[in-house]
Coordinates of C-alpha atoms in Angstrom, one line a residue:
X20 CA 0.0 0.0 0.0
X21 CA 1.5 3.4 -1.2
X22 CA 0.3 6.4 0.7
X23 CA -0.5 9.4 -2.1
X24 CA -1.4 11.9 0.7
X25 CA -2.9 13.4 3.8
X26 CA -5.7 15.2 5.1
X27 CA -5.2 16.7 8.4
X28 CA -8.2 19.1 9.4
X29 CA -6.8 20.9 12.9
X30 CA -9.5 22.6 14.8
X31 CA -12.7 21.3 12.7
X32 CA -14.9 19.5 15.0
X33 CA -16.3 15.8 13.9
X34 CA -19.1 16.6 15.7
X35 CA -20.2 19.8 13.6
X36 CA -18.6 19.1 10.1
X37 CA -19.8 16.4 8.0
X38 CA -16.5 15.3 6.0
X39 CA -17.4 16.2 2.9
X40 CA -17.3 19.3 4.1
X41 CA -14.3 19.4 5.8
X42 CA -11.2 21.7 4.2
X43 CA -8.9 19.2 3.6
X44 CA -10.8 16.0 4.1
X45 CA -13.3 17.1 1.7
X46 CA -10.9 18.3 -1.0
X47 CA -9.7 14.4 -1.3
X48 CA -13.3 13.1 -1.8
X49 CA -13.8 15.7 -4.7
X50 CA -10.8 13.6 -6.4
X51 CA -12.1 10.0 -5.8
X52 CA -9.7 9.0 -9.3
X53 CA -6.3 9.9 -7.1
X54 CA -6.8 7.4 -4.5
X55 CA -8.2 4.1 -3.6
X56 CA -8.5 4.1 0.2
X57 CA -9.6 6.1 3.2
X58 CA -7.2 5.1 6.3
X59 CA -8.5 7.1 9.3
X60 CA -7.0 7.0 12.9
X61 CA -10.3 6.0 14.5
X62 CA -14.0 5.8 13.5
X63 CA -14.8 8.5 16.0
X64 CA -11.8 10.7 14.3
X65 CA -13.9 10.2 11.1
X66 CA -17.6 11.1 11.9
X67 CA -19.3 11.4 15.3
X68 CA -23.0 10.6 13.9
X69 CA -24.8 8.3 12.5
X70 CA -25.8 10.6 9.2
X71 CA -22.4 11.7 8.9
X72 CA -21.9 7.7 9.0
X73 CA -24.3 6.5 6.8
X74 CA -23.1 9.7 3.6
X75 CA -19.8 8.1 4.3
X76 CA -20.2 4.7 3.4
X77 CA -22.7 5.6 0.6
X78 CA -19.7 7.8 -1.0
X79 CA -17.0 5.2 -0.6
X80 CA -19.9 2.6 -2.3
X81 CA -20.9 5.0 -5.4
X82 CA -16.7 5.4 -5.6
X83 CA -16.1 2.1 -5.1
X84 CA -13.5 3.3 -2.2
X85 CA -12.6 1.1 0.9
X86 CA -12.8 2.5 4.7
X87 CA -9.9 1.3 7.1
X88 CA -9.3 2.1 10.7
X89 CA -6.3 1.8 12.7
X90 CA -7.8 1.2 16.0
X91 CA -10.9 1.0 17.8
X92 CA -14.2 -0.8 16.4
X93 CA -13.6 -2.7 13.1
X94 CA -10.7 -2.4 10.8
X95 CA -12.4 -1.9 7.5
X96 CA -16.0 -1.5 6.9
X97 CA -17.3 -3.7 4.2
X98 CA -19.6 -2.4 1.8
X99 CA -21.4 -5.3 1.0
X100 CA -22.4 -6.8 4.1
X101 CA -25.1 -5.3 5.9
X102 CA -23.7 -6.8 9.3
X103 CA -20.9 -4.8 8.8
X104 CA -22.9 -1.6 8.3
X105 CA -24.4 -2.4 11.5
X106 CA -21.8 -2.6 13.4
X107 CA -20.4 0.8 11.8
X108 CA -24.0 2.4 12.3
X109 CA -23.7 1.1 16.0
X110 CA -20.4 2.2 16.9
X111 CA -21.1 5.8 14.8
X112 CA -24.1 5.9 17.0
X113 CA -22.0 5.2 20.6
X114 CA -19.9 8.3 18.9
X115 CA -22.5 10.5 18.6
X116 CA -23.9 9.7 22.2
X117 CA -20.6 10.6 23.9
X118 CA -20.0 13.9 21.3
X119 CA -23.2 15.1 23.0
X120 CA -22.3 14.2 26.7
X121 CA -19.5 15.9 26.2
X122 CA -21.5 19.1 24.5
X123 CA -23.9 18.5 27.4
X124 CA -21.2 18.5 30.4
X125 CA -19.5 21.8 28.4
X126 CA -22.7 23.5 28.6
X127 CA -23.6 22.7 32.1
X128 CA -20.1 23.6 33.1
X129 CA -20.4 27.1 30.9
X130 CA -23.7 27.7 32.4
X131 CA -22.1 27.6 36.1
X132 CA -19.3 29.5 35.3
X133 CA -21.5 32.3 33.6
X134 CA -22.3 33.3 36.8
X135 CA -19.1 32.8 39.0
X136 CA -15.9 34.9 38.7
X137 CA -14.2 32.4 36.6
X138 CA -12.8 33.4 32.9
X139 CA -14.4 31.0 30.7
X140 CA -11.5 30.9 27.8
X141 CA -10.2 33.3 25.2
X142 CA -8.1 36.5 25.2
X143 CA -8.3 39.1 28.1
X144 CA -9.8 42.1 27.2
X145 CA -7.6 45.2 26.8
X146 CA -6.7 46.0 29.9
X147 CA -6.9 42.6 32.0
X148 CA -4.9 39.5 32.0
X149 CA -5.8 36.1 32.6
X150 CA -4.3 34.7 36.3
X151 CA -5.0 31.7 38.1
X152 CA -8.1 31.0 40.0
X153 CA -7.9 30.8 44.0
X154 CA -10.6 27.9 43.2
X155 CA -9.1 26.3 40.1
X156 CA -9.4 27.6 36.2
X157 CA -8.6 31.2 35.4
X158 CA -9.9 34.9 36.5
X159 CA -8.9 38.2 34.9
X160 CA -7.5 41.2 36.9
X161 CA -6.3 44.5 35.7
X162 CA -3.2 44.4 33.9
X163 CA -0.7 47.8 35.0
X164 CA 0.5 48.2 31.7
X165 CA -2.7 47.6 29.4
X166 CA -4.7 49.7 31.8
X167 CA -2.9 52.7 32.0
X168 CA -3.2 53.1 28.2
X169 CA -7.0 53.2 28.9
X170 CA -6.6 55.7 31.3
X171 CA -4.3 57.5 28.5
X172 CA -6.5 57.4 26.1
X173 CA -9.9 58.3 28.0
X174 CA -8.3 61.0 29.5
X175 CA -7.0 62.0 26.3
X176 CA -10.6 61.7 24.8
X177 CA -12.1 64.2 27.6
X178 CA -9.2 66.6 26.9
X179 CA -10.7 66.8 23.7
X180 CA -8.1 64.7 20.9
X181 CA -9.7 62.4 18.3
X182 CA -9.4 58.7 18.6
X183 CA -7.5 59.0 15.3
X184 CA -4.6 61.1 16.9
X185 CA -4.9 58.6 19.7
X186 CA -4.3 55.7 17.6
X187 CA -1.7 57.5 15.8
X188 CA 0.5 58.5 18.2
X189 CA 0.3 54.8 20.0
X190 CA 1.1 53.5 16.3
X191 CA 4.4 55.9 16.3
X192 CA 4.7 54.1 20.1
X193 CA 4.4 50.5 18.8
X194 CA 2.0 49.7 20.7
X195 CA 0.9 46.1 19.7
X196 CA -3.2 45.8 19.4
X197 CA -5.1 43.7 21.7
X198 CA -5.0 40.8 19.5
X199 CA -1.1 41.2 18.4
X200 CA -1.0 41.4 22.0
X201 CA -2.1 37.7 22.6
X202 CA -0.6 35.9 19.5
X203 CA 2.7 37.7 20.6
X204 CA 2.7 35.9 23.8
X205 CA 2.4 32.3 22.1
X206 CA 5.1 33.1 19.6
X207 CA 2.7 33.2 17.0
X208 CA 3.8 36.3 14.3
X209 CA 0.6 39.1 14.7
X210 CA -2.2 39.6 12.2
X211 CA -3.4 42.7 12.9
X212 CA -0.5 45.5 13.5
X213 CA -2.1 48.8 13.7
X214 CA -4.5 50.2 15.8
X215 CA -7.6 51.9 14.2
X216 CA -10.0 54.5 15.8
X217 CA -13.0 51.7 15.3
X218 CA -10.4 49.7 17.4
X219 CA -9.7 52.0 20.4
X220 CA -13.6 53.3 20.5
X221 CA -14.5 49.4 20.7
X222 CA -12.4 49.5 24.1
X223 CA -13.4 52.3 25.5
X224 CA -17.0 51.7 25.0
X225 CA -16.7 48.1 26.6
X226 CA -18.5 47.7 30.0
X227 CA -16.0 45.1 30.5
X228 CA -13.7 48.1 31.5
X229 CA -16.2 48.3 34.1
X230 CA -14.9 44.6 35.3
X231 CA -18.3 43.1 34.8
X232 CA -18.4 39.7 32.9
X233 CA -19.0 39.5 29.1
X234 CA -21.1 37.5 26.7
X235 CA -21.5 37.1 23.3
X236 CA -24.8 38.4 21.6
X237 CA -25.6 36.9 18.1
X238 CA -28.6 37.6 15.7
X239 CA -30.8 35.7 14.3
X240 CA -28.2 33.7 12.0
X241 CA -25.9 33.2 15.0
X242 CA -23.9 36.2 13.5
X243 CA -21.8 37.8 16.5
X244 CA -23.5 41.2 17.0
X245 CA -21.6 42.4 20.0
X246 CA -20.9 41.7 23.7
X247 CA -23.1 42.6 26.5
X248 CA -22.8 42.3 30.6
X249 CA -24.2 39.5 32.2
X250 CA -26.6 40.3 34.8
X251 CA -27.8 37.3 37.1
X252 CA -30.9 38.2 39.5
X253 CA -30.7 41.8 39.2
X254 CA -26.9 41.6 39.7
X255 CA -23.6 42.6 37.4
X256 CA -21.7 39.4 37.3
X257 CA -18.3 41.5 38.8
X258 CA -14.7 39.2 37.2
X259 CA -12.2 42.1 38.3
X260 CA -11.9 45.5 39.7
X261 CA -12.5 48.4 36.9
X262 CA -9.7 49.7 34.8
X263 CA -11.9 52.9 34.9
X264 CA -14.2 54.4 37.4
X265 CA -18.2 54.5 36.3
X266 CA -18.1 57.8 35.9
X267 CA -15.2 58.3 34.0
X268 CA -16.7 55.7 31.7
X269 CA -20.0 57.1 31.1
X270 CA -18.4 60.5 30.6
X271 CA -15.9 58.7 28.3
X272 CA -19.1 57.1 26.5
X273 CA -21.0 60.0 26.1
X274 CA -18.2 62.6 24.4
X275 CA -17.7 59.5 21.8
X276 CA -21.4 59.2 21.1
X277 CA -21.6 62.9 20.5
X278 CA -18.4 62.7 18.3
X279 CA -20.4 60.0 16.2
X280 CA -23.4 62.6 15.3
X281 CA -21.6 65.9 15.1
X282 CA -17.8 64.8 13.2
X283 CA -16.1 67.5 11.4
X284 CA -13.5 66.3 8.8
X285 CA -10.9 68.2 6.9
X286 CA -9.5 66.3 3.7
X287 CA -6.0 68.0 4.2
X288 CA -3.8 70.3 7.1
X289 CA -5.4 73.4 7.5
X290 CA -3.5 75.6 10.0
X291 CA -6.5 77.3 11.2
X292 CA -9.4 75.4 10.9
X293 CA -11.5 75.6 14.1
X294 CA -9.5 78.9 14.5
X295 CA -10.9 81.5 12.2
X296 CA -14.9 82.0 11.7
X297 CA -17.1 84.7 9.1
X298 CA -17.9 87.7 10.7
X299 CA -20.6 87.7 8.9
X300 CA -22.5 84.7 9.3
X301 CA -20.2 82.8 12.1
X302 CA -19.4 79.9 10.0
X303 CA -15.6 78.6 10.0
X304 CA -13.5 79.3 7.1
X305 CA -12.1 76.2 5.2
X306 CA -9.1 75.8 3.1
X307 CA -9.4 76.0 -0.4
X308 CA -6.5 76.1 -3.2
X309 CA -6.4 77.6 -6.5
X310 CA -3.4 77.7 -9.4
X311 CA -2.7 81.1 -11.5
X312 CA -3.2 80.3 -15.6
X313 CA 0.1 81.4 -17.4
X314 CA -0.7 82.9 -21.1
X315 CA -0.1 79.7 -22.5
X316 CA -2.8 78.1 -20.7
X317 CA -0.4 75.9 -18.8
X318 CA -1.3 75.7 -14.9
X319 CA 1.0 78.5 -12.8
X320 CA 1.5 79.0 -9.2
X321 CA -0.5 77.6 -6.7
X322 CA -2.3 80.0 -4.1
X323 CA -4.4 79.1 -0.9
X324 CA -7.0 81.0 0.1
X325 CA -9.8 81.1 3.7
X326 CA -13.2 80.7 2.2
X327 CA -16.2 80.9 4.0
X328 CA -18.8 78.1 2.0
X329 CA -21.7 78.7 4.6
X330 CA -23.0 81.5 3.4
X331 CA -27.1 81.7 3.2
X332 CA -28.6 84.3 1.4
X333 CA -31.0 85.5 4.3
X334 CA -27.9 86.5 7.1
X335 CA -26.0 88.5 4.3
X336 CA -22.8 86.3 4.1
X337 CA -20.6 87.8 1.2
X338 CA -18.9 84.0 0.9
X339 CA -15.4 86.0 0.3
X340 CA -11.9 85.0 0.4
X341 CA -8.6 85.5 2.0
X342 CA -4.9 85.4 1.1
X343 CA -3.7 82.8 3.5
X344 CA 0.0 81.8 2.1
X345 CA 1.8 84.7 1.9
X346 CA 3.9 87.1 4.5
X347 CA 0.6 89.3 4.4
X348 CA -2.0 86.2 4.8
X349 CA -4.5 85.1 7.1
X350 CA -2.2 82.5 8.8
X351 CA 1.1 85.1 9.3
X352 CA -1.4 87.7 10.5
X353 CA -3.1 85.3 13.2
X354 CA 0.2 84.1 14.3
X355 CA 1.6 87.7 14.8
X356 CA -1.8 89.0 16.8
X357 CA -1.5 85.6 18.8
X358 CA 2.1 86.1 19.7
X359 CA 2.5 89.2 20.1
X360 CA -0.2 89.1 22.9
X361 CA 0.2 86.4 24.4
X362 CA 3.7 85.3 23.6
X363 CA 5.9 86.3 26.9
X364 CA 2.8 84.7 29.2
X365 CA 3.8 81.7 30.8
X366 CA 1.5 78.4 29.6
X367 CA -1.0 77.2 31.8
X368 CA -2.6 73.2 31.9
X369 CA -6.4 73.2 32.1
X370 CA -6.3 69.8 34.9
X371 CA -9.5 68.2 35.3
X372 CA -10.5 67.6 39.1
X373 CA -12.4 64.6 39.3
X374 CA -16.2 65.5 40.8
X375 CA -18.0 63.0 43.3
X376 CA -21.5 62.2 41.4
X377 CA -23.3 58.5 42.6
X378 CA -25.8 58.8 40.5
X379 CA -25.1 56.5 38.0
X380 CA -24.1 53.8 40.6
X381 CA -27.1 54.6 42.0
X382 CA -29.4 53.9 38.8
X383 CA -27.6 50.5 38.3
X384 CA -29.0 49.4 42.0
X385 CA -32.1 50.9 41.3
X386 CA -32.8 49.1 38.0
X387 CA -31.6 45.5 39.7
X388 CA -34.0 46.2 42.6
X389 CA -36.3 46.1 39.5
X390 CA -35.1 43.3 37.7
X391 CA -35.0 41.3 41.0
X392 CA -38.4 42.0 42.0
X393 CA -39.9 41.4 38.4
X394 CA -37.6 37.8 38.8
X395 CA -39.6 37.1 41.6
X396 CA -42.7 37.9 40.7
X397 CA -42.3 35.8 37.3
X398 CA -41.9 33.3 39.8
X399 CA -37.7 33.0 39.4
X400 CA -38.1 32.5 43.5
X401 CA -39.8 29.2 44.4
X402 CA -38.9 27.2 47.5
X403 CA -37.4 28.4 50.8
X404 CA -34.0 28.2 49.4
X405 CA -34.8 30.8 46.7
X406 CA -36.7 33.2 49.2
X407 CA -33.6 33.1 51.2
X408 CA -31.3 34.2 48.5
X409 CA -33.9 37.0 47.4
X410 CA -34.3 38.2 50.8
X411 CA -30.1 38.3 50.7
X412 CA -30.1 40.0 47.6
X413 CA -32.1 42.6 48.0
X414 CA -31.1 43.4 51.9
X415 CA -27.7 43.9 50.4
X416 CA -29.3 46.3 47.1
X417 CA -31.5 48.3 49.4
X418 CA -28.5 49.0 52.1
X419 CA -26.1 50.1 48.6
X420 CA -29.2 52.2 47.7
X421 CA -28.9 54.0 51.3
X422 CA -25.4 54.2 51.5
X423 CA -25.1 55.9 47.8
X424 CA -28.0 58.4 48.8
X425 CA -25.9 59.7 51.7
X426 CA -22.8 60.1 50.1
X427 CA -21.9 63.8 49.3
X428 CA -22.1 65.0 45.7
X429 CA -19.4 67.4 44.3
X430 CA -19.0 69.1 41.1
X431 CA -15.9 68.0 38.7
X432 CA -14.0 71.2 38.2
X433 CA -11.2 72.3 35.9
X434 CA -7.7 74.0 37.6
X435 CA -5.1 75.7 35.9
X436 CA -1.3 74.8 36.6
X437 CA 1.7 76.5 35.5
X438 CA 3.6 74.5 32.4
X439 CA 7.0 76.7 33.1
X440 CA 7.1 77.5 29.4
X441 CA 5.8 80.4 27.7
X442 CA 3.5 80.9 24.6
X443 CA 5.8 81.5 22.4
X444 CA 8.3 78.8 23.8
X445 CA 5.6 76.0 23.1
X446 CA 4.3 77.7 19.5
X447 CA 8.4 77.5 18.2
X448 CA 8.5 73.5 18.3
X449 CA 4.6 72.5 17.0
X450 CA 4.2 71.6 13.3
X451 CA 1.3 73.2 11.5
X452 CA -1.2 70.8 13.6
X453 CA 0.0 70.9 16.7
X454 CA -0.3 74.8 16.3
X455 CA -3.8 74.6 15.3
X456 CA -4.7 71.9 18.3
X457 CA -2.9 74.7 20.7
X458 CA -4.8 77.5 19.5
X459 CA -7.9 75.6 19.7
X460 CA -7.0 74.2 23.4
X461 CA -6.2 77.6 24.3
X462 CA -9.5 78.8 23.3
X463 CA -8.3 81.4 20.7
X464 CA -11.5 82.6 18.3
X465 CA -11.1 84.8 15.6
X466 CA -13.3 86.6 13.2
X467 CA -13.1 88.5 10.1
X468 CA -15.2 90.5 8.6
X469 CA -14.7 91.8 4.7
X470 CA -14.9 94.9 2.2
X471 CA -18.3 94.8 0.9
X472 CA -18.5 94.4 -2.5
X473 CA -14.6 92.7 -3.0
X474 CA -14.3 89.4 -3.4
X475 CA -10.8 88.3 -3.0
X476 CA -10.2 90.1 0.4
X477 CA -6.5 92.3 0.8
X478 CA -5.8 91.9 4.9
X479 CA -3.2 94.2 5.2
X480 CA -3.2 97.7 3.2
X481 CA -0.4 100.2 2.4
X482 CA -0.5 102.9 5.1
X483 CA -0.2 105.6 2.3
X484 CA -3.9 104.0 0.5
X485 CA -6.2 106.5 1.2
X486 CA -8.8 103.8 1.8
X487 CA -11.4 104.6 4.5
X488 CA -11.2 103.0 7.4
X489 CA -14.7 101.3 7.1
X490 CA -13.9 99.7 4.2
X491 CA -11.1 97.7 5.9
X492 CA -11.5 94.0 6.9
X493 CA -11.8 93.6 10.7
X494 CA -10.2 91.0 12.3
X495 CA -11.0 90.1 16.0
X496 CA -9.0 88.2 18.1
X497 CA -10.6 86.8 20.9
X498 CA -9.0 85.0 23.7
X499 CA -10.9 83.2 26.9
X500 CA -11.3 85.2 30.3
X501 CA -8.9 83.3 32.4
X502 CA -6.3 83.6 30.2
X503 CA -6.8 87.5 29.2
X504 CA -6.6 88.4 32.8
X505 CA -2.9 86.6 33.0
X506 CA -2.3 88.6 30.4
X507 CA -3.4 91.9 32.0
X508 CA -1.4 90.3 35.4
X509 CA 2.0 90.2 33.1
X510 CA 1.5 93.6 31.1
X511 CA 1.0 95.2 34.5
X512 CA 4.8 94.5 35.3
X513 CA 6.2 95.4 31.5
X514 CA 5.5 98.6 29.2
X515 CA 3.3 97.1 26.5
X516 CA 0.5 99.0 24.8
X517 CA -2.7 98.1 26.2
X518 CA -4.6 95.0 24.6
X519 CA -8.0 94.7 24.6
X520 CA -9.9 90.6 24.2
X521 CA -11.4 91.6 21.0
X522 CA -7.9 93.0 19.0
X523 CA -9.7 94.9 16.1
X524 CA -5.9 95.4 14.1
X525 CA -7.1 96.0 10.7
X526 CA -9.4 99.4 11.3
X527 CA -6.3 101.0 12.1
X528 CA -2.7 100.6 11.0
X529 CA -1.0 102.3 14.1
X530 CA -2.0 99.4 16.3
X531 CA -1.0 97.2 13.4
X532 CA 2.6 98.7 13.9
X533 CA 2.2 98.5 17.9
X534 CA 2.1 95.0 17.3
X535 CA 5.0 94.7 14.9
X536 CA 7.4 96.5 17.3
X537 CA 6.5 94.1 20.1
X538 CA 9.5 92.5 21.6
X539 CA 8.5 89.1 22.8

């Protein structure tokens, strides 16, 4: 006997897959003319029921193919006795009796554990690790490393950055993804490499951060549709201790969902989108380009311009344009004003101070005080046993209910902390981005009005035009109360001309020139 080749199908189950439909297995019996034999292991290795049995031997009898075993049962099954089809059909059926006992014993053993502290298989979710058990079988507790790049990134989310320049920076940090994470640590090479904002929102919308226990919820077609806490009797099933607290994490949840409905994208760098709004209608001002024709009709140089694309015919927006590349644009212009006012002031962190608010804590026990007394009157509760263990139960919800109640409830607050750098210190080593993610952080607004009737705007005039001063753009720099009052605290110590929160520079040239002659 000459062996012509193998078919080795790891992690298909005989139970589940007939063999014709089996990667490997299946691929030989769709080539009946290369072969003559099946040799298997052991009947059970073959098929583990009796249907799977009986498509089998009919294949190998249209094919005129012979079934051997190496151990167990009979050695070959012969296709022409019905005896020996019995005795196949019998030992296919023991087979399929133990396959379900040991479905049956998995499911009993799953449905205990559902309920218990125990981690019932698979990868840890970001943020935990598996550990042993004090009882046998694994747990999960909060892993340091994993979980403080939670804590980065929801803290970074409330600050106000994207989950894109979340996932971009940890990409520049190499930070392996959850699932790298795991094939990493059994020497397998990682499929997926990169983290992706879908990704990192996944995470932090998880109530598993919460430490509850997770389960699988599927549609109608068995389709995996997400994950979802498991409650039993009114009660989170708790596996660890959070990575996050509850209210971090509902305030985490909350900013993303908004983010969902309301996201503002820009195709390329604009240096001061978010920055610079119409005066006229209070729109922002996007980034648009445009390239000179030569006389030859050949494309010349390329010129970006401020646009406001909002306009609406009923709150008089002019939809005009501004210069925004050159040493006299929009960008050069808000960058002098911004310097030049607030340049020498040293940089202060805005520092969120976590607030004390129960409330959501206290929903969650009011809603399993709910679900536990709609449990018992369904009739979940029968027997003394059971009234025992709701009488438990809910002693222990109503006495979390009175505790939350009396707990004091403070307001989060926001303080502001010296950086030891100035304005200008930090502005000299941003890109164009970062630049535009300062002035936004520091709550710089500006707005510019135009000269009716024009519509490519000039920002900055000659100072011999004889151009009226009404028919000037106005541009209005406006900076938030906190941080104009440091800068009243730091002129009061320096001769500086006097700067007002809304900087009106283009209605008149002198205080364009009190600007330029600033010495930061």
């Amino acid at each position: 006997m000459v062996v012509v080749g193998e078919a080795c199908d790891e992690d298909v189950s005989a139970s589940t897959v007939s063999p014709a439909d089996r990667p490997k297995l299946g691929a030989w019996m769709r080539r009946p003319d290369e072969f003559d034999a099946f040799i298997f292991w052991r009947q059970d290795r073959a098929v583990r029921s009796m249907s799977d049995m009986a498509d089998l031997c009919r294949w190998a009898r249209d094919h005129g193919k012979r079934l051997l075993f190496t151990e167990g049962g009979i050695p070959e099954v012969d296709l022409t006795s019905p005896t020996s089809e019995f005795m196949v059909m019998a030992f296919a059926f023991a087979a399929q009796m133990e396959a379900q006992a040991i479905k049956d014993r998995v499911n009993s053993w799953y449905g205990y554990a559902r309920s218990t502290d125990r981690w019932t298989g698979g990868a840890a979710p970001f943020g935990y690790r598996t550990v042993p058990h004090p009882d046998g079988g694994k747990t999960l507790e909060v892993d340091p490393e994993t979980a403080q790049l939670v804590r980065e990134a929801a803290e970074r989310v409330l600050k106000g950055d994207s989950l894109n320049e979340i996932v971009q920076d940890w990409n520049k940090r190499g930070i392996p993804t959850n699932t790298a994470r795991t094939r990493l640590a059994k020497g397998k090479a990682p499929r997926e490499t990169f983290w992706s904002g879908f990704t990192l929102g996944r995470v932090l919308r998880s109530e598993g951060l919460l430490g509850r226990k997770q389960e699988t919820v599927r549609d109608e077609n068995g389709k995996k549709v997400g994950m979802k806490s498991i409650l039993v009797k009114g009660s989170y099933v708790q596996i660890a201790e959070p990575v996050v607290p509850l209210e971090v994490w509902h305030r985490v949840s909350k900013v993303l969902n908004q983010r969902a409905t309301t996201r503002e994208r820009s195709l390329e760098t604009s240096a001061l989108l978010g920055v610079v709004f119409c005066g006229a209608c209070g729109r922002p001002l996007y980034q648009n380009r445009s390239k000179a024709k030569r006389p030859d009709g050949t494309a010349g140089k390329e010129y970006r311009y401020y646009r406001c694309i909002g306009g609406n015919g009923n709150r008089g927006c002019p939809r005009v344009r501004f210069r925004g590349d050159d040493s006299n644009g929009l960008e050069a212009l808000v960058e002098m004003l911004f310097l030049s006012k607030v340049g020498p002031v040293e940089v202060h962190r805005r520092r969120h101070v976590e607030g004390e608010d129960h409330s959501a804590e206290l929903d969650s026990v009011n809603r399993r005080i709910r679900r536990l007394r709609d449990d018992r009157e369904s009739g979940l509760y029968d027997g003394e046993d059971d009234e025992a263990e709701y009488s438990e139960t809910m002693r222990w919800l109503m006495s979390e209910r009175k505790r939350l109640e009396a707990m004091p409830t403070r307001e989060a607050t926001v303080v502001s902390e010296p950086t030891g750098e100035t304005y200008a210190e930090v502005w000299s080593r941003l890109d164009t981005e970062g630049r535009r993610r300062f002035l936004i952080d520091t709550g710089v607004r500006c707005e510019i009005g135009s000269v009716e009737g024009a519509r490519r705007q000039p920002l900055i005039a000659d100072a011999g035009e004889a151009e009226e001063t009404a028919n000037r753009p106005l541009l209005n720099l406006m900076l938030p109360e906190d941080l104009e009052q440091r800068v009243q605290a730091w002129m009061d110590g320096h001769t500086l001309p006097e700067v007002t929160t809304r900087t009106s520079v283009l209605l008149d040239p002198e205080i364009l020139s009190r600007f330029t002659n600033v010495e930061l």
